[in-house]
Structure formats: structure tokens, C-alpha cells
XYZ file of C-alpha atoms in Angstrom:
259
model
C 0.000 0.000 0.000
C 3.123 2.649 0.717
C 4.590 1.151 -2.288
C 1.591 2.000 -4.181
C 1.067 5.708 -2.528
C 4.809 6.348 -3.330
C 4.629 5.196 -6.890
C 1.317 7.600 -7.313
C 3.499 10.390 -5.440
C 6.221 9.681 -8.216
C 4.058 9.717 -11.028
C 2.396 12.878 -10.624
C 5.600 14.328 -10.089
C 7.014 13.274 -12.817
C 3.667 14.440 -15.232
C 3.895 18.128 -13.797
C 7.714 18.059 -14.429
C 6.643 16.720 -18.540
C 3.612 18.520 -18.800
C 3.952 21.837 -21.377
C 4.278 25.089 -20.035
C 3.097 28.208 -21.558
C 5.835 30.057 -23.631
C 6.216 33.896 -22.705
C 5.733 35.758 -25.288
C 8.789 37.141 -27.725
C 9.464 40.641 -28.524
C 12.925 42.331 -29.573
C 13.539 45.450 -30.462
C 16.092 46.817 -32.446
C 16.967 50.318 -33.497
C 19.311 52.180 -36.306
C 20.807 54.450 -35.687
C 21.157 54.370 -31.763
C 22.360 58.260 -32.296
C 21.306 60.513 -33.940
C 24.119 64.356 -33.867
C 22.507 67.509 -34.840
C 24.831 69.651 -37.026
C 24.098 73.032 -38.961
C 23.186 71.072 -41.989
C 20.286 69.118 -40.014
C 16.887 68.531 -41.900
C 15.625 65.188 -40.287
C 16.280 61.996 -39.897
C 15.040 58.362 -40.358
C 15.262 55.755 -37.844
C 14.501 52.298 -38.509
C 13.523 50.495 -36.218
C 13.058 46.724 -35.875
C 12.267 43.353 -34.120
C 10.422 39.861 -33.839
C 7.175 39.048 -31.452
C 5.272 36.184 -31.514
C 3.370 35.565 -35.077
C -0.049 35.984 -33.584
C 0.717 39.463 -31.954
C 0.319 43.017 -33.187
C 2.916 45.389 -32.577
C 3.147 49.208 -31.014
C 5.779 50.806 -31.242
C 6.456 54.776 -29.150
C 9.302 56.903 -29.500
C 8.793 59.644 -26.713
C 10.682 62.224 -25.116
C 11.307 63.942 -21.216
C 8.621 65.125 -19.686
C 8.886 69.068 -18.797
C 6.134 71.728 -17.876
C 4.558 73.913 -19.529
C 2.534 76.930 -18.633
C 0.173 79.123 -21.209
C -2.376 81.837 -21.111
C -6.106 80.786 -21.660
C -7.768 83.438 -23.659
C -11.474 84.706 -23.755
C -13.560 87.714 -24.513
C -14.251 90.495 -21.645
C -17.573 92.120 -22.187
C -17.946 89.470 -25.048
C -15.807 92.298 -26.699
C -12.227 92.064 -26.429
C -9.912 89.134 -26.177
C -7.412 89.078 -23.507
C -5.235 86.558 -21.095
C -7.554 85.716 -18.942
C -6.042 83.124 -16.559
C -2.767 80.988 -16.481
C -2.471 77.100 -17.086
C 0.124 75.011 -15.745
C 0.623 71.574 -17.671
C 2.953 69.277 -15.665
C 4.648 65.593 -17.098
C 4.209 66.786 -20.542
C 6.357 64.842 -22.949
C 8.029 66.884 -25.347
C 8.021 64.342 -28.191
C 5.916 61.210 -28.781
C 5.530 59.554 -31.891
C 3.122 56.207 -32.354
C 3.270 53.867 -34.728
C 0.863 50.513 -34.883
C 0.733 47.968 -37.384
C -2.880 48.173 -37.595
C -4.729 51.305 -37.005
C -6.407 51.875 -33.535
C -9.782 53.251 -35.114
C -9.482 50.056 -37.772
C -8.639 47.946 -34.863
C -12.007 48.798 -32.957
C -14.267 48.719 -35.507
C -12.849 45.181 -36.332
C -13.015 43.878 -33.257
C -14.166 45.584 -29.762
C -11.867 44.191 -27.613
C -9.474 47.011 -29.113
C -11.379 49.646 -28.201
C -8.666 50.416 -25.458
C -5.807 50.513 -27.162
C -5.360 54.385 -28.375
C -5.829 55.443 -24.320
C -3.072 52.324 -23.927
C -0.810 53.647 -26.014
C -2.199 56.602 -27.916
C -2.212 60.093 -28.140
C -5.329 60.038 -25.565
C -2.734 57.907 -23.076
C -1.110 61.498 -22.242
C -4.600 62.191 -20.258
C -3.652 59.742 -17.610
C 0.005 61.628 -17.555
C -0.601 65.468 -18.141
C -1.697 67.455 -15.102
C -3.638 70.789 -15.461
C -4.152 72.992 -12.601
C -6.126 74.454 -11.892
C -8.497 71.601 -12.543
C -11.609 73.372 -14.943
C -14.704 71.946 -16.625
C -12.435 72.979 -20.152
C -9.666 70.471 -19.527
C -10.606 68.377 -21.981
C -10.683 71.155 -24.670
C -7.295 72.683 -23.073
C -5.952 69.087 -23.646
C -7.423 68.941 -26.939
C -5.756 72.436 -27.760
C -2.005 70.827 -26.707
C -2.185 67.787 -29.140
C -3.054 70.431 -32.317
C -0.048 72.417 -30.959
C 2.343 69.815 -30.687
C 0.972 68.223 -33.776
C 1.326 71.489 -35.829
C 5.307 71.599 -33.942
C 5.594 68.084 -35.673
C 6.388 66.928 -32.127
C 3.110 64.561 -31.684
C 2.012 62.025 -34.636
C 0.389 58.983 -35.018
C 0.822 56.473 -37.794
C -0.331 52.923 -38.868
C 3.159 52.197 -40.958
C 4.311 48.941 -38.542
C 5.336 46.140 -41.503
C 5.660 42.452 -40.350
C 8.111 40.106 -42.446
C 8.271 36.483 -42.751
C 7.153 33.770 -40.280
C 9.437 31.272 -38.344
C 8.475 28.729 -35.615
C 6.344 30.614 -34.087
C 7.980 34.334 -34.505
C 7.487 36.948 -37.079
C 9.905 40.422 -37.895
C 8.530 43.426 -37.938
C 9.981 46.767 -39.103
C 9.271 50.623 -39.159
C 10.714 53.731 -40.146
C 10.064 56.518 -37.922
C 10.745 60.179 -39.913
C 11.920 62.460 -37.152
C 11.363 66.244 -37.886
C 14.126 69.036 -38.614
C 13.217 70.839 -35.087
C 13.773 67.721 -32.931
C 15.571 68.831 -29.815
C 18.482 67.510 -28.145
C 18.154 65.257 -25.547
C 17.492 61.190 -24.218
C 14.548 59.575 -26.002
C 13.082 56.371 -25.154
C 11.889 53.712 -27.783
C 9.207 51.066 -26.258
C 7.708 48.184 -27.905
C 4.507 46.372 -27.256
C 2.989 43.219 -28.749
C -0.984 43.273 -28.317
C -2.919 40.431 -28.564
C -6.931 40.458 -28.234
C -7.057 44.091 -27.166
C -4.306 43.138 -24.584
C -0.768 43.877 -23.846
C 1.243 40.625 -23.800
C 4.811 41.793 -24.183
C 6.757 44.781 -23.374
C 10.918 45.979 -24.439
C 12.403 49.292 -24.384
C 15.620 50.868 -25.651
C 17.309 54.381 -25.511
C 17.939 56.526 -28.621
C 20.342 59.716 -27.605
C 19.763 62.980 -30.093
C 22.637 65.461 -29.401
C 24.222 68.667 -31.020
C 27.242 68.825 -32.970
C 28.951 71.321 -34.447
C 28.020 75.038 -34.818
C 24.719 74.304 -32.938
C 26.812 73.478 -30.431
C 29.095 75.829 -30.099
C 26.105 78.258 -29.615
C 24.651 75.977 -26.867
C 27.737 76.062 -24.908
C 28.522 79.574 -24.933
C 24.959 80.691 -24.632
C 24.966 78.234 -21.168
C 28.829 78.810 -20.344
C 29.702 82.237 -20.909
C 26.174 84.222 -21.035
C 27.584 87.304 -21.203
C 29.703 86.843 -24.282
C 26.780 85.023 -25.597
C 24.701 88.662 -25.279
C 27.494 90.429 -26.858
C 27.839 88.357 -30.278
C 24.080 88.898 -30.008
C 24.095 92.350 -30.114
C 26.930 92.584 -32.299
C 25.536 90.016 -34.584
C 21.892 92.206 -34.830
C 24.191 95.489 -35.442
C 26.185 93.805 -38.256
C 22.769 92.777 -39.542
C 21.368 96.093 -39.383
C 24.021 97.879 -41.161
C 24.263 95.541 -43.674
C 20.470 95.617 -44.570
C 20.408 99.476 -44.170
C 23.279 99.069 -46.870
C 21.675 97.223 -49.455
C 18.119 98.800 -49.453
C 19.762 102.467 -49.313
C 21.931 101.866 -51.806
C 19.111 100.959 -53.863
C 17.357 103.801 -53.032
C 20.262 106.175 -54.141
C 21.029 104.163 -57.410
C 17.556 105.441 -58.507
């Protein structure tokens, strides 16, 4: 009878130790280049990124920047007149870049199945409500927020795509590649670049790697001086806006006397 018990014991030990066990989920991510040096000459730049997840996943991919504050005037009408600053916003934890890309469209994802329907406040533009804080709190937040994204959108410093390619199959495991097309006024700076494979509506999978943008150059040699040595920094200024002066005073009254 122990023989038997201990034989049981044995088995069941052995059938947990055989028995399959879910595989986590893959996801790599890959990016090119992992620097990006702004000279004089700057005009954008292209960065490729790249990966595998698991073949049954969809992938989305964010490129965002440090969080800063920012404050602006609110505007309105006084006597339904005149339009004037009439109170002061503070924004706090507001990313200065972010850039999504998806390889299916959030709106497209939703309408094809509902179990998407979260996945622009996920990972979104709309995920920078649960992030941004406005004080003071007002019934117009939501059109103050609203009134951020068309700024930084118009800056080229917010976009969202649907560009995310997926490339051949392989036990299990597909590649997937975009190219992210970074704007000439991207600041210098650490950036992060975060990966997520979905699957049913749901985040499975999660991998992150840094992308540094600096200044090279002319650019700077202006940063450094204007940081280091202010005060010389104010003279070339002035200098700079004198030269300038003369030198258009020069050509348009010269004209003027030629006739």
C-alpha cells in the first residue's frame, strides 16, 4: 500500500515536471541608428527600427521624449468684446516628443473587433490624459488638452501612424519593421523607444531601448557659450543684430540712391 502511494506520489511528479508550459511571449527590439548628432546642416532623420514578437501578436511601437512643464495663457472675450489673457495654465509631465506607430490602425482595430477599443488610451495620443496634469483643474480640460495635441501636432512633435510592416514567419515568430521620420526641429536630448505586442485588445509583451539625439557642431558651439559664458553670448548677439542692421540698411539704401 506505501509502495503503491509512493509510486502515485512519483508519477504525478514526474507528469507536472513533462507537462507543457506556456511560452512567454517574444518581442525584440532593435533600433538604427542608436544616435542621432545635430549639425548646422540638419533637416531630419530616419530611424529604422526593428524586431520579432510572436506571429499571432500586433505590434506598437512609441518613441517619446522627457517630460517638462509647460505653462500658457487661456484666452477669452471680456464684455464678449475684447480678447485678452484671462487666466494661467500650468501643464505638468508633458512629454516633449511622442511619436506612435501601430501595425494596424487603432480606429481600424475597434471597428474590427471591440476588444481594441482600449488601445489608443493604452498607447495613444489620448494615453497622455492619464500623464498630463492641469491645474487648476476646470470643466475645459478636456478642450485645453485637446488644444495641446493640435499644438504639438502642428510643432511636428506629436504624430500617429499605422506604418508597422511584419516580415516572414518562423516557428512561431514573425519580424517586424518601421521607419520613424523624425522632424528638422527635434531637440536635443534622451529619447526612449518602447515596444509592445498586443494580442486580443491586450498587452502581452513589453521591451524598451534608448535613442540619444545630441548637437554637434556650430549648434553646439552656440549651446555652450549661450549656457557657459552668457555674457559673451549677449554680446555676439548684439553685435551680430548690429552687423545685420548695417548691412540691410546698406543694401536697401543703396538701392534707393542708385535710382
Amino acid at each position: 500500500m506505501v509502495f503503491r502511494k509512493t509510486l502515485t506520489i512519483m508519477f504525478l511528479l514526474v507528469a507536472a515536471c513533462c507537462s507543457p508550459v506556456a511560452a512567454a511571449d517574444t518581442l525584440v527590439i532593435n533600433i538604427d541608428p542608436a544616435a542621432i548628432r545635430i549639425g548646422a546642416t540638419y533637416d531630419g532623420s530616419t530611424v529604422r527600427v526593428f524586431g520579432e514578437v510572436s506571429e499571432d501578436c500586433d505590434v506598437v511601437i512609441r518613441m517619446i521624449g522627457e517630460t517638462h512643464d509647460l505653462t500658457m495663457k487661456q484666452k477669452g472675450k471680456i464684455f464678449g468684446l475684447l480678447w485678452m489673457n484671462l487666466n494661467t495654465v500650468k501643464m505638468h509631465n508633458v512629454p516633449s516628443f511622442l511619436y506612435v506607430d501601430s501595425s494596424r490602425s487603432f480606429q481600424e482595430s475597434v471597428s474590427n473587433d471591440p476588444s481594441y477599443q482600449n488601445l489608443d488610451s493604452l498607447f495613444g495620443l489620448k494615453s497622455l490624459k492619464q500623464v498630463i496634469l492641469i491645474e487648476p483643474q476646470t470643466s475645459e480640460d478636456e478642450l485645453l488638452f485637446q488644444e495641446l495635441l493640435k499644438l504639438k501636432e502642428h510643432e511636428k512633435h506629436y504624430r500617429q501612424f499605422s506604418n508597422v510592416r511584419f516580415g516572414t514567419v518562423e516557428n512561431g515568430i514573425k519580424s517586424f519593421e518601421a521607419n520613424i521620420d523624425l522632424p528638422p526641429n527635434l531637440s536635443a536630448g534622451p529619447y526612449r523607444m518602447e515596444a509592445y505586442a498586443v494580442r486580443n485588445g491586450q498587452m502581452v509583451a513589453h521591451a524598451d531601448t534608448r535613442i540619444l539625439v545630441s548637437l554637434a557642431g556650430f549648434p553646439k558651439l552656440l549651446a555652450d557659450v549661450a549656457f557657459q559664458h552668457a555674457l559673451i553670448y549677449g554680446l555676439m548677439s548684439v553685435i551680430i543684430a548690429l552687423v545685420a542692421g548695417l548691412l540691410t540698411g546698406l543694401v536697401f539704401g543703396g538701392g534707393k540712391g542708385a535710382h
